[in-house]
CSV table of C-alpha atoms in Angstrom, one decimal:
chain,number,residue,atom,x,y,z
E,1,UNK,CA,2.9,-19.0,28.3
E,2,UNK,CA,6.2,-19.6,26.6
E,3,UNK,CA,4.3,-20.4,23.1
E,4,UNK,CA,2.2,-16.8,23.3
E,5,UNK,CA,5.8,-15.2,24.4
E,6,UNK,CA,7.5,-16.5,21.0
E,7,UNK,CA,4.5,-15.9,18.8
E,8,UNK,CA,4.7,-12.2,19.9
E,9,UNK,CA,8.5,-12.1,19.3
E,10,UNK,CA,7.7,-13.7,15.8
E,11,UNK,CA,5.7,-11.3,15.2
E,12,UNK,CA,7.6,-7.9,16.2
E,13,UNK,CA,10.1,-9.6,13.9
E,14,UNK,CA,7.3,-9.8,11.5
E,15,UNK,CA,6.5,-6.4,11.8
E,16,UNK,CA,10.1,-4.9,11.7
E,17,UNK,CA,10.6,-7.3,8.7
E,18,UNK,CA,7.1,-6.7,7.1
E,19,UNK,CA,8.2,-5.2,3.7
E,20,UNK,CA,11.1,-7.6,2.9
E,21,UNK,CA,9.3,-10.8,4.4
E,22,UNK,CA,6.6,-9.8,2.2
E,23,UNK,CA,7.9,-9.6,-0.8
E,24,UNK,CA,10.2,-12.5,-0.1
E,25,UNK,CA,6.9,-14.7,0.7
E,26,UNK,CA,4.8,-13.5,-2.0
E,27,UNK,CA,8.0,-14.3,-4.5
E,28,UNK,CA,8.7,-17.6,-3.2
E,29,UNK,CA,4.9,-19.2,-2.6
E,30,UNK,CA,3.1,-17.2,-5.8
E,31,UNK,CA,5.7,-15.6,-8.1
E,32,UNK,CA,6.6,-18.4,-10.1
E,33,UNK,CA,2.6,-19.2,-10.6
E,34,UNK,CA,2.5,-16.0,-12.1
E,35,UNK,CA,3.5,-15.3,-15.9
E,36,UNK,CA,2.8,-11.4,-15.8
E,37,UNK,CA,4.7,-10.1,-12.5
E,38,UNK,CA,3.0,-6.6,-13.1
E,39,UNK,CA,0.0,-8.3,-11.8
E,40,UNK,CA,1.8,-10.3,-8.9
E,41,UNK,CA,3.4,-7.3,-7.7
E,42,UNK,CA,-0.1,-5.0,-7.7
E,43,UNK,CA,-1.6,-8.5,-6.1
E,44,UNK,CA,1.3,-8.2,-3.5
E,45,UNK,CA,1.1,-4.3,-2.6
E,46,UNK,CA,-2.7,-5.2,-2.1
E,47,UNK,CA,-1.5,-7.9,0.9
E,48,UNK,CA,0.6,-4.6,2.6
């Protein structure tokens, strides 16, 4: 189907774009709950 042909595209993209999208997504949905950014960041390398 068309949808199963975009979610694999979506996610090759997400795959090439894993590091950056990562860091990008973990910034922008948990960073700012986060007052000590050593523990987001180990939280985040944990989600690689």
């Amino acid at each position: 189907t068309n949808f199963l042909k975009s979610k694999m595209k979506f996610c090759n993209f997400m795959f090439q774009n894993h590091i950056e999208l990562n860091i990008t997504a973990f910034y922008l949905h948990f960073g700012f709950q986060f007052k000590d950014f050593t523990i987001a960041f180990h939280i985040l390398f944990l989600l690689i």
